[in-house]
């Protein structure tokens, strides 16, 4: 487990380094163009999301392995959340749901406690993903006000469009075109000056 902690610490340091160096690279421009603050916030949220997602994946894997080592199937560890999910998905009847809740009365087993920690880490992962998506959207909706800001936005958009499966992105797909047009508007305005 110590290796995973060290690896996460190294990843956090490497991922945060470009964000920390942003004002030095952008100079005074970063103070005047809101795109740089929006970009830095997005990058911080993405780093946090990636680290939380990795930790959640590690915890899920370690917990599943421990439960399997005890001769149990992780999919059969009953928790209130799992019951609720099954009911919402139509995978258990009301009677089975009630029977499951009755089985959960009393203190949870060690394996149930372990799986509830996995569920909590899944919640943290979901929340971090929502924050990252919101800050990414805010970045795309921020209109640059300088040449350097427009270039920052266009560079990011080029990288974004190079990623797999981004054209139909549910969170920002409808604002990418506007972000590109906002960047282009800066160059058009400068050309008329």
PDB file of N, CA and C in Angstrom, residues 29-127:
ATOM      1  N   UNK A  29      -0.144  38.881 -18.104  1.00  0.00           N
ATOM      2  CA  UNK A  29      -1.356  38.579 -18.846  1.00  0.00           C
ATOM      3  C   UNK A  29      -2.313  37.732 -18.017  1.00  0.00           C
ATOM      4  N   UNK A  30      -1.782  36.791 -17.238  1.00  0.00           N
ATOM      5  CA  UNK A  30      -2.620  35.907 -16.443  1.00  0.00           C
ATOM      6  C   UNK A  30      -3.491  36.694 -15.474  1.00  0.00           C
ATOM      7  N   UNK A  31      -3.016  37.843 -15.031  1.00  0.00           N
ATOM      8  CA  UNK A  31      -3.794  38.649 -14.095  1.00  0.00           C
ATOM      9  C   UNK A  31      -4.933  39.378 -14.790  1.00  0.00           C
ATOM     10  N   UNK A  32      -4.821  39.610 -16.079  1.00  0.00           N
ATOM     11  CA  UNK A  32      -5.793  40.426 -16.789  1.00  0.00           C
ATOM     12  C   UNK A  32      -6.789  39.636 -17.622  1.00  0.00           C
ATOM     13  N   UNK A  33      -6.483  38.420 -17.958  1.00  0.00           N
ATOM     14  CA  UNK A  33      -7.362  37.611 -18.799  1.00  0.00           C
ATOM     15  C   UNK A  33      -7.999  36.512 -17.945  1.00  0.00           C
ATOM     16  N   UNK A  34      -9.320  36.502 -17.853  1.00  0.00           N
ATOM     17  CA  UNK A  34      -9.986  35.523 -16.993  1.00  0.00           C
ATOM     18  C   UNK A  34      -9.808  34.074 -17.456  1.00  0.00           C
ATOM     19  N   UNK A  35      -9.389  33.874 -18.675  1.00  0.00           N
ATOM     20  CA  UNK A  35      -9.228  32.512 -19.190  1.00  0.00           C
ATOM     21  C   UNK A  35      -8.152  31.754 -18.421  1.00  0.00           C
ATOM     22  N   UNK A  36      -7.111  32.477 -17.965  1.00  0.00           N
ATOM     23  CA  UNK A  36      -6.028  31.797 -17.255  1.00  0.00           C
ATOM     24  C   UNK A  36      -6.478  31.283 -15.884  1.00  0.00           C
ATOM     25  N   UNK A  37      -7.263  32.069 -15.177  1.00  0.00           N
ATOM     26  CA  UNK A  37      -7.795  31.617 -13.883  1.00  0.00           C
ATOM     27  C   UNK A  37      -8.745  30.441 -14.091  1.00  0.00           C
ATOM     28  N   UNK A  38      -9.581  30.510 -15.119  1.00  0.00           N
ATOM     29  CA  UNK A  38     -10.515  29.421 -15.403  1.00  0.00           C
ATOM     30  C   UNK A  38      -9.758  28.154 -15.781  1.00  0.00           C
ATOM     31  N   UNK A  39      -8.680  28.316 -16.551  1.00  0.00           N
ATOM     32  CA  UNK A  39      -7.872  27.160 -16.964  1.00  0.00           C
ATOM     33  C   UNK A  39      -7.185  26.533 -15.755  1.00  0.00           C
ATOM     34  N   UNK A  40      -6.618  27.361 -14.881  1.00  0.00           N
ATOM     35  CA  UNK A  40      -5.936  26.851 -13.689  1.00  0.00           C
ATOM     36  C   UNK A  40      -6.918  26.107 -12.782  1.00  0.00           C
ATOM     37  N   UNK A  41      -8.126  26.637 -12.622  1.00  0.00           N
ATOM     38  CA  UNK A  41      -9.137  25.986 -11.787  1.00  0.00           C
ATOM     39  C   UNK A  41      -9.535  24.638 -12.389  1.00  0.00           C
ATOM     40  N   UNK A  42      -9.705  24.593 -13.687  1.00  0.00           N
ATOM     41  CA  UNK A  42     -10.038  23.344 -14.361  1.00  0.00           C
ATOM     42  C   UNK A  42      -8.924  22.311 -14.180  1.00  0.00           C
ATOM     43  N   UNK A  43      -7.684  22.725 -14.356  1.00  0.00           N
ATOM     44  CA  UNK A  43      -6.566  21.786 -14.226  1.00  0.00           C
ATOM     45  C   UNK A  43      -6.469  21.248 -12.798  1.00  0.00           C
ATOM     46  N   UNK A  44      -6.672  22.120 -11.794  1.00  0.00           N
ATOM     47  CA  UNK A  44      -6.651  21.658 -10.399  1.00  0.00           C
ATOM     48  C   UNK A  44      -7.759  20.629 -10.155  1.00  0.00           C
ATOM     49  N   UNK A  45      -8.948  20.911 -10.652  1.00  0.00           N
ATOM     50  CA  UNK A  45     -10.074  19.992 -10.455  1.00  0.00           C
ATOM     51  C   UNK A  45      -9.823  18.671 -11.177  1.00  0.00           C
ATOM     52  N   UNK A  46      -9.210  18.723 -12.336  1.00  0.00           N
ATOM     53  CA  UNK A  46      -8.926  17.491 -13.095  1.00  0.00           C
ATOM     54  C   UNK A  46      -7.883  16.652 -12.365  1.00  0.00           C
ATOM     55  N   UNK A  47      -6.844  17.292 -11.832  1.00  0.00           N
ATOM     56  CA  UNK A  47      -5.832  16.555 -11.076  1.00  0.00           C
ATOM     57  C   UNK A  47      -6.479  15.891  -9.861  1.00  0.00           C
ATOM     58  N   UNK A  48      -7.305  16.645  -9.142  1.00  0.00           N
ATOM     59  CA  UNK A  48      -7.988  16.091  -7.964  1.00  0.00           C
ATOM     60  C   UNK A  48      -8.866  14.910  -8.368  1.00  0.00           C
ATOM     61  N   UNK A  49      -9.618  15.066  -9.443  1.00  0.00           N
ATOM     62  CA  UNK A  49     -10.492  13.975  -9.918  1.00  0.00           C
ATOM     63  C   UNK A  49      -9.679  12.737 -10.262  1.00  0.00           C
ATOM     64  N   UNK A  50      -8.579  12.920 -10.974  1.00  0.00           N
ATOM     65  CA  UNK A  50      -7.750  11.782 -11.375  1.00  0.00           C
ATOM     66  C   UNK A  50      -7.178  11.055 -10.160  1.00  0.00           C
ATOM     67  N   UNK A  51      -6.739  11.809  -9.160  1.00  0.00           N
ATOM     68  CA  UNK A  51      -6.186  11.192  -7.956  1.00  0.00           C
ATOM     69  C   UNK A  51      -7.267  10.460  -7.157  1.00  0.00           C
ATOM     70  N   UNK A  52      -8.428  11.075  -7.034  1.00  0.00           N
ATOM     71  CA  UNK A  52      -9.530  10.438  -6.302  1.00  0.00           C
ATOM     72  C   UNK A  52     -10.012   9.199  -7.036  1.00  0.00           C
ATOM     73  N   UNK A  53     -10.080   9.275  -8.357  1.00  0.00           N
ATOM     74  CA  UNK A  53     -10.503   8.117  -9.147  1.00  0.00           C
ATOM     75  C   UNK A  53      -9.506   6.970  -8.992  1.00  0.00           C
ATOM     76  N   UNK A  54      -8.228   7.282  -9.018  1.00  0.00           N
ATOM     77  CA  UNK A  54      -7.213   6.237  -8.844  1.00  0.00           C
ATOM     78  C   UNK A  54      -7.318   5.616  -7.450  1.00  0.00           C
ATOM     79  N   UNK A  55      -7.507   6.454  -6.436  1.00  0.00           N
ATOM     80  CA  UNK A  55      -7.643   5.931  -5.071  1.00  0.00           C
ATOM     81  C   UNK A  55      -8.882   5.048  -4.949  1.00  0.00           C
ATOM     82  N   UNK A  56      -9.990   5.466  -5.567  1.00  0.00           N
ATOM     83  CA  UNK A  56     -11.221   4.668  -5.527  1.00  0.00           C
ATOM     84  C   UNK A  56     -11.014   3.338  -6.239  1.00  0.00           C
ATOM     85  N   UNK A  57     -10.338   3.359  -7.376  1.00  0.00           N
ATOM     86  CA  UNK A  57     -10.053   2.117  -8.102  1.00  0.00           C
ATOM     87  C   UNK A  57      -9.162   1.189  -7.281  1.00  0.00           C
ATOM     88  N   UNK A  58      -8.133   1.777  -6.636  1.00  0.00           N
ATOM     89  CA  UNK A  58      -7.241   0.973  -5.791  1.00  0.00           C
ATOM     90  C   UNK A  58      -8.013   0.342  -4.635  1.00  0.00           C
ATOM     91  N   UNK A  59      -8.856   1.142  -3.976  1.00  0.00           N
ATOM     92  CA  UNK A  59      -9.625   0.635  -2.848  1.00  0.00           C
ATOM     93  C   UNK A  59     -10.572  -0.478  -3.289  1.00  0.00           C
ATOM     94  N   UNK A  60     -11.244  -0.275  -4.416  1.00  0.00           N
ATOM     95  CA  UNK A  60     -12.160  -1.302  -4.936  1.00  0.00           C
ATOM     96  C   UNK A  60     -11.399  -2.597  -5.219  1.00  0.00           C
ATOM     97  N   UNK A  61     -10.254  -2.487  -5.863  1.00  0.00           N
ATOM     98  CA  UNK A  61      -9.455  -3.674  -6.180  1.00  0.00           C
ATOM     99  C   UNK A  61      -8.942  -4.376  -4.927  1.00  0.00           C
ATOM    100  N   UNK A  62      -8.406  -3.601  -3.984  1.00  0.00           N
ATOM    101  CA  UNK A  62      -7.892  -4.185  -2.744  1.00  0.00           C
ATOM    102  C   UNK A  62      -9.011  -4.837  -1.942  1.00  0.00           C
ATOM    103  N   UNK A  63     -10.157  -4.188  -1.874  1.00  0.00           N
ATOM    104  CA  UNK A  63     -11.289  -4.730  -1.123  1.00  0.00           C
ATOM    105  C   UNK A  63     -11.818  -5.997  -1.776  1.00  0.00           C
ATOM    106  N   UNK A  64     -11.970  -5.969  -3.083  1.00  0.00           N
ATOM    107  CA  UNK A  64     -12.429  -7.174  -3.797  1.00  0.00           C
ATOM    108  C   UNK A  64     -11.466  -8.334  -3.573  1.00  0.00           C
ATOM    109  N   UNK A  65     -10.168  -8.042  -3.627  1.00  0.00           N
ATOM    110  CA  UNK A  65      -9.172  -9.095  -3.424  1.00  0.00           C
ATOM    111  C   UNK A  65      -9.263  -9.667  -2.007  1.00  0.00           C
ATOM    112  N   UNK A  66      -9.432  -8.820  -1.004  1.00  0.00           N
ATOM    113  CA  UNK A  66      -9.537  -9.280   0.382  1.00  0.00           C
ATOM    114  C   UNK A  66     -10.791 -10.126   0.584  1.00  0.00           C
ATOM    115  N   UNK A  67     -11.884  -9.708  -0.014  1.00  0.00           N
ATOM    116  CA  UNK A  67     -13.130 -10.463   0.120  1.00  0.00           C
ATOM    117  C   UNK A  67     -13.016 -11.805  -0.594  1.00  0.00           C
ATOM    118  N   UNK A  68     -12.421 -11.805  -1.769  1.00  0.00           N
ATOM    119  CA  UNK A  68     -12.223 -13.071  -2.504  1.00  0.00           C
ATOM    120  C   UNK A  68     -11.284 -14.001  -1.745  1.00  0.00           C
ATOM    121  N   UNK A  69     -10.257 -13.425  -1.123  1.00  0.00           N
ATOM    122  CA  UNK A  69      -9.307 -14.237  -0.349  1.00  0.00           C
ATOM    123  C   UNK A  69     -10.003 -14.943   0.818  1.00  0.00           C
ATOM    124  N   UNK A  70     -11.106 -14.363   1.294  1.00  0.00           N
ATOM    125  CA  UNK A  70     -11.877 -14.973   2.375  1.00  0.00           C
ATOM    126  C   UNK A  70     -12.871 -16.009   1.832  1.00  0.00           C
ATOM    127  N   UNK A  71     -12.828 -16.233   0.526  1.00  0.00           N
ATOM    128  CA  UNK A  71     -13.706 -17.227  -0.082  1.00  0.00           C
ATOM    129  C   UNK A  71     -15.102 -16.705  -0.396  1.00  0.00           C
ATOM    130  N   UNK A  72     -15.258 -15.392  -0.432  1.00  0.00           N
ATOM    131  CA  UNK A  72     -16.564 -14.796  -0.709  1.00  0.00           C
ATOM    132  C   UNK A  72     -16.555 -14.113  -2.067  1.00  0.00           C
ATOM    133  N   UNK A  73     -17.736 -13.870  -2.586  1.00  0.00           N
ATOM    134  CA  UNK A  73     -17.896 -13.140  -3.841  1.00  0.00           C
ATOM    135  C   UNK A  73     -18.239 -11.692  -3.497  1.00  0.00           C
ATOM    136  N   UNK A  74     -17.409 -10.723  -3.904  1.00  0.00           N
ATOM    137  CA  UNK A  74     -17.679  -9.319  -3.578  1.00  0.00           C
ATOM    138  C   UNK A  74     -19.062  -8.857  -4.034  1.00  0.00           C
ATOM    139  N   UNK A  75     -19.583  -9.453  -5.109  1.00  0.00           N
ATOM    140  CA  UNK A  75     -20.899  -9.053  -5.613  1.00  0.00           C
ATOM    141  C   UNK A  75     -22.027  -9.482  -4.686  1.00  0.00           C
ATOM    142  N   UNK A  76     -21.723 -10.378  -3.753  1.00  0.00           N
ATOM    143  CA  UNK A  76     -22.751 -10.868  -2.850  1.00  0.00           C
ATOM    144  C   UNK A  76     -22.718 -10.203  -1.476  1.00  0.00           C
ATOM    145  N   UNK A  77     -21.821  -9.252  -1.284  1.00  0.00           N
ATOM    146  CA  UNK A  77     -21.779  -8.525  -0.012  1.00  0.00           C
ATOM    147  C   UNK A  77     -22.948  -7.542  -0.029  1.00  0.00           C
ATOM    148  N   UNK A  78     -23.861  -7.720   0.896  1.00  0.00           N
ATOM    149  CA  UNK A  78     -25.094  -6.942   0.916  1.00  0.00           C
ATOM    150  C   UNK A  78     -24.912  -5.645   1.710  1.00  0.00           C
ATOM    151  N   UNK A  79     -25.282  -4.531   1.089  1.00  0.00           N
ATOM    152  CA  UNK A  79     -25.308  -3.234   1.773  1.00  0.00           C
ATOM    153  C   UNK A  79     -26.631  -2.561   1.427  1.00  0.00           C
ATOM    154  N   UNK A  80     -26.996  -1.566   2.224  1.00  0.00           N
ATOM    155  CA  UNK A  80     -28.240  -0.834   1.960  1.00  0.00           C
ATOM    156  C   UNK A  80     -28.176  -0.165   0.586  1.00  0.00           C
ATOM    157  N   UNK A  81     -27.037   0.390   0.241  1.00  0.00           N
ATOM    158  CA  UNK A  81     -26.899   1.041  -1.058  1.00  0.00           C
ATOM    159  C   UNK A  81     -27.074   0.042  -2.184  1.00  0.00           C
ATOM    160  N   UNK A  82     -26.472  -1.110  -2.045  1.00  0.00           N
ATOM    161  CA  UNK A  82     -26.587  -2.124  -3.091  1.00  0.00           C
ATOM    162  C   UNK A  82     -28.044  -2.542  -3.264  1.00  0.00           C
ATOM    163  N   UNK A  83     -28.739  -2.736  -2.158  1.00  0.00           N
ATOM    164  CA  UNK A  83     -30.167  -3.085  -2.230  1.00  0.00           C
ATOM    165  C   UNK A  83     -30.955  -1.992  -2.948  1.00  0.00           C
ATOM    166  N   UNK A  84     -30.680  -0.749  -2.573  1.00  0.00           N
ATOM    167  CA  UNK A  84     -31.398   0.379  -3.182  1.00  0.00           C
ATOM    168  C   UNK A  84     -31.131   0.433  -4.685  1.00  0.00           C
ATOM    169  N   UNK A  85     -29.886   0.222  -5.071  1.00  0.00           N
ATOM    170  CA  UNK A  85     -29.523   0.228  -6.493  1.00  0.00           C
ATOM    171  C   UNK A  85     -30.251  -0.892  -7.236  1.00  0.00           C
ATOM    172  N   UNK A  86     -30.258  -2.072  -6.653  1.00  0.00           N
ATOM    173  CA  UNK A  86     -30.966  -3.186  -7.295  1.00  0.00           C
ATOM    174  C   UNK A  86     -32.440  -2.861  -7.464  1.00  0.00           C
ATOM    175  N   UNK A  87     -33.029  -2.252  -6.435  1.00  0.00           N
ATOM    176  CA  UNK A  87     -34.458  -1.912  -6.517  1.00  0.00           C
ATOM    177  C   UNK A  87     -34.692  -0.867  -7.612  1.00  0.00           C
ATOM    178  N   UNK A  88     -33.849   0.166  -7.662  1.00  0.00           N
ATOM    179  CA  UNK A  88     -33.993   1.211  -8.687  1.00  0.00           C
ATOM    180  C   UNK A  88     -33.843   0.645 -10.092  1.00  0.00           C
ATOM    181  N   UNK A  89     -32.996  -0.359 -10.235  1.00  0.00           N
ATOM    182  CA  UNK A  89     -32.765  -0.962 -11.549  1.00  0.00           C
ATOM    183  C   UNK A  89     -33.787  -2.047 -11.880  1.00  0.00           C
ATOM    184  N   UNK A  90     -34.686  -2.314 -10.947  1.00  0.00           N
ATOM    185  CA  UNK A  90     -35.688  -3.349 -11.173  1.00  0.00           C
ATOM    186  C   UNK A  90     -35.136  -4.758 -11.054  1.00  0.00           C
ATOM    187  N   UNK A  91     -34.005  -4.906 -10.360  1.00  0.00           N
ATOM    188  CA  UNK A  91     -33.380  -6.218 -10.236  1.00  0.00           C
ATOM    189  C   UNK A  91     -33.841  -6.991  -8.999  1.00  0.00           C
ATOM    190  N   UNK A  92     -34.634  -6.343  -8.142  1.00  0.00           N
ATOM    191  CA  UNK A  92     -35.192  -7.077  -7.008  1.00  0.00           C
ATOM    192  C   UNK A  92     -36.606  -6.569  -6.744  1.00  0.00           C
ATOM    193  N   UNK A  93     -37.437  -7.470  -6.317  1.00  0.00           N
ATOM    194  CA  UNK A  93     -38.827  -7.114  -6.017  1.00  0.00           C
ATOM    195  C   UNK A  93     -38.890  -6.369  -4.689  1.00  0.00           C
ATOM    196  N   UNK A  94     -40.048  -5.782  -4.406  1.00  0.00           N
ATOM    197  CA  UNK A  94     -40.231  -5.114  -3.121  1.00  0.00           C
ATOM    198  C   UNK A  94     -40.055  -6.094  -1.968  1.00  0.00           C
ATOM    199  N   UNK A  95     -40.511  -7.324  -2.170  1.00  0.00           N
ATOM    200  CA  UNK A  95     -40.369  -8.339  -1.124  1.00  0.00           C
ATOM    201  C   UNK A  95     -38.895  -8.662  -0.872  1.00  0.00           C
ATOM    202  N   UNK A  96     -38.131  -8.836  -1.960  1.00  0.00           N
ATOM    203  CA  UNK A  96     -36.698  -9.120  -1.811  1.00  0.00           C
ATOM    204  C   UNK A  96     -35.981  -7.938  -1.168  1.00  0.00           C
ATOM    205  N   UNK A  97     -36.405  -6.740  -1.534  1.00  0.00           N
ATOM    206  CA  UNK A  97     -35.808  -5.533  -0.949  1.00  0.00           C
ATOM    207  C   UNK A  97     -36.052  -5.507   0.561  1.00  0.00           C
ATOM    208  N   UNK A  98     -37.280  -5.724   0.958  1.00  0.00           N
ATOM    209  CA  UNK A  98     -37.623  -5.732   2.388  1.00  0.00           C
ATOM    210  C   UNK A  98     -36.888  -6.850   3.122  1.00  0.00           C
ATOM    211  N   UNK A  99     -36.802  -8.016   2.504  1.00  0.00           N
ATOM    212  CA  UNK A  99     -36.080  -9.145   3.112  1.00  0.00           C
ATOM    213  C   UNK A  99     -34.593  -8.798   3.268  1.00  0.00           C
ATOM    214  N   UNK A 100     -34.045  -8.136   2.260  1.00  0.00           N
ATOM    215  CA  UNK A 100     -32.638  -7.719   2.331  1.00  0.00           C
ATOM    216  C   UNK A 100     -32.403  -6.722   3.445  1.00  0.00           C
ATOM    217  N   UNK A 101     -33.307  -5.749   3.575  1.00  0.00           N
ATOM    218  CA  UNK A 101     -33.182  -4.774   4.655  1.00  0.00           C
ATOM    219  C   UNK A 101     -33.247  -5.462   6.019  1.00  0.00           C
ATOM    220  N   UNK A 102     -34.096  -6.447   6.137  1.00  0.00           N
ATOM    221  CA  UNK A 102     -34.208  -7.187   7.402  1.00  0.00           C
ATOM    222  C   UNK A 102     -32.888  -7.895   7.720  1.00  0.00           C
ATOM    223  N   UNK A 103     -32.210  -8.412   6.695  1.00  0.00           N
ATOM    224  CA  UNK A 103     -30.921  -9.078   6.907  1.00  0.00           C
ATOM    225  C   UNK A 103     -29.854  -8.088   7.379  1.00  0.00           C
ATOM    226  N   UNK A 104     -30.045  -6.814   7.030  1.00  0.00           N
ATOM    227  CA  UNK A 104     -29.045  -5.802   7.382  1.00  0.00           C
ATOM    228  C   UNK A 104     -29.224  -5.247   8.790  1.00  0.00           C
ATOM    229  N   UNK A 105     -30.298  -5.625   9.454  1.00  0.00           N
ATOM    230  CA  UNK A 105     -30.502  -5.136  10.815  1.00  0.00           C
ATOM    231  C   UNK A 105     -29.394  -5.663  11.705  1.00  0.00           C
ATOM    232  N   UNK A 106     -28.945  -4.826  12.611  1.00  0.00           N
ATOM    233  CA  UNK A 106     -27.833  -5.206  13.476  1.00  0.00           C
ATOM    234  C   UNK A 106     -26.539  -4.658  12.919  1.00  0.00           C
ATOM    235  N   UNK A 107     -25.455  -4.902  13.621  1.00  0.00           N
ATOM    236  CA  UNK A 107     -24.163  -4.357  13.175  1.00  0.00           C
ATOM    237  C   UNK A 107     -23.691  -5.012  11.879  1.00  0.00           C
ATOM    238  N   UNK A 108     -23.075  -4.218  10.983  1.00  0.00           N
ATOM    239  CA  UNK A 108     -22.579  -4.785   9.720  1.00  0.00           C
ATOM    240  C   UNK A 108     -21.352  -5.668   9.963  1.00  0.00           C
ATOM    241  N   UNK A 109     -21.188  -6.634   9.087  1.00  0.00           N
ATOM    242  CA  UNK A 109     -19.993  -7.491   9.159  1.00  0.00           C
ATOM    243  C   UNK A 109     -18.775  -6.680   8.716  1.00  0.00           C
ATOM    244  N   UNK A 110     -17.599  -7.221   8.952  1.00  0.00           N
ATOM    245  CA  UNK A 110     -16.376  -6.542   8.517  1.00  0.00           C
ATOM    246  C   UNK A 110     -16.354  -6.376   6.994  1.00  0.00           C
ATOM    247  N   UNK A 111     -16.878  -7.377   6.279  1.00  0.00           N
ATOM    248  CA  UNK A 111     -16.886  -7.297   4.821  1.00  0.00           C
ATOM    249  C   UNK A 111     -17.879  -6.243   4.339  1.00  0.00           C
ATOM    250  N   UNK A 112     -19.000  -6.113   5.041  1.00  0.00           N
ATOM    251  CA  UNK A 112     -19.946  -5.050   4.697  1.00  0.00           C
ATOM    252  C   UNK A 112     -19.322  -3.681   4.955  1.00  0.00           C
ATOM    253  N   UNK A 113     -18.615  -3.538   6.058  1.00  0.00           N
ATOM    254  CA  UNK A 113     -17.942  -2.267   6.360  1.00  0.00           C
ATOM    255  C   UNK A 113     -16.916  -1.946   5.278  1.00  0.00           C
ATOM    256  N   UNK A 114     -16.180  -2.971   4.858  1.00  0.00           N
ATOM    257  CA  UNK A 114     -15.189  -2.760   3.795  1.00  0.00           C
ATOM    258  C   UNK A 114     -15.877  -2.272   2.520  1.00  0.00           C
ATOM    259  N   UNK A 115     -16.992  -2.917   2.172  1.00  0.00           N
ATOM    260  CA  UNK A 115     -17.667  -2.541   0.926  1.00  0.00           C
ATOM    261  C   UNK A 115     -18.325  -1.173   1.051  1.00  0.00           C
ATOM    262  N   UNK A 116     -18.779  -0.801   2.241  1.00  0.00           N
ATOM    263  CA  UNK A 116     -19.357   0.532   2.433  1.00  0.00           C
ATOM    264  C   UNK A 116     -18.280   1.611   2.237  1.00  0.00           C
ATOM    265  N   UNK A 117     -17.030   1.305   2.601  1.00  0.00           N
ATOM    266  CA  UNK A 117     -15.938   2.263   2.336  1.00  0.00           C
ATOM    267  C   UNK A 117     -15.722   2.414   0.826  1.00  0.00           C
ATOM    268  N   UNK A 118     -15.865   1.311   0.090  1.00  0.00           N
ATOM    269  CA  UNK A 118     -15.769   1.392  -1.377  1.00  0.00           C
ATOM    270  C   UNK A 118     -16.883   2.291  -1.907  1.00  0.00           C
ATOM    271  N   UNK A 119     -18.090   2.123  -1.387  1.00  0.00           N
ATOM    272  CA  UNK A 119     -19.217   2.957  -1.830  1.00  0.00           C
ATOM    273  C   UNK A 119     -18.965   4.421  -1.510  1.00  0.00           C
ATOM    274  N   UNK A 120     -18.390   4.703  -0.347  1.00  0.00           N
ATOM    275  CA  UNK A 120     -18.061   6.090   0.009  1.00  0.00           C
ATOM    276  C   UNK A 120     -17.009   6.664  -0.940  1.00  0.00           C
ATOM    277  N   UNK A 121     -16.019   5.839  -1.301  1.00  0.00           N
ATOM    278  CA  UNK A 121     -14.996   6.326  -2.232  1.00  0.00           C
ATOM    279  C   UNK A 121     -15.600   6.536  -3.620  1.00  0.00           C
ATOM    280  N   UNK A 122     -16.584   5.716  -3.989  1.00  0.00           N
ATOM    281  CA  UNK A 122     -17.289   5.930  -5.254  1.00  0.00           C
ATOM    282  C   UNK A 122     -18.029   7.273  -5.238  1.00  0.00           C
ATOM    283  N   UNK A 123     -18.607   7.620  -4.077  1.00  0.00           N
ATOM    284  CA  UNK A 123     -19.283   8.913  -3.939  1.00  0.00           C
ATOM    285  C   UNK A 123     -18.288  10.061  -4.136  1.00  0.00           C
ATOM    286  N   UNK A 124     -17.116   9.937  -3.511  1.00  0.00           N
ATOM    287  CA  UNK A 124     -16.088  10.981  -3.649  1.00  0.00           C
ATOM    288  C   UNK A 124     -15.635  11.092  -5.095  1.00  0.00           C
ATOM    289  N   UNK A 125     -15.496   9.958  -5.763  1.00  0.00           N
ATOM    290  CA  UNK A 125     -15.107   9.936  -7.172  1.00  0.00           C
ATOM    291  C   UNK A 125     -16.158  10.649  -8.024  1.00  0.00           C
ATOM    292  N   UNK A 126     -17.437  10.341  -7.770  1.00  0.00           N
ATOM    293  CA  UNK A 126     -18.530  10.967  -8.514  1.00  0.00           C
ATOM    294  C   UNK A 126     -18.547  12.484  -8.286  1.00  0.00           C
ATOM    295  N   UNK A 127     -18.376  12.887  -7.043  1.00  0.00           N
ATOM    296  CA  UNK A 127     -18.385  14.318  -6.725  1.00  0.00           C
ATOM    297  C   UNK A 127     -17.211  15.032  -7.391  1.00  0.00           C
TER     298      UNK A 127
END
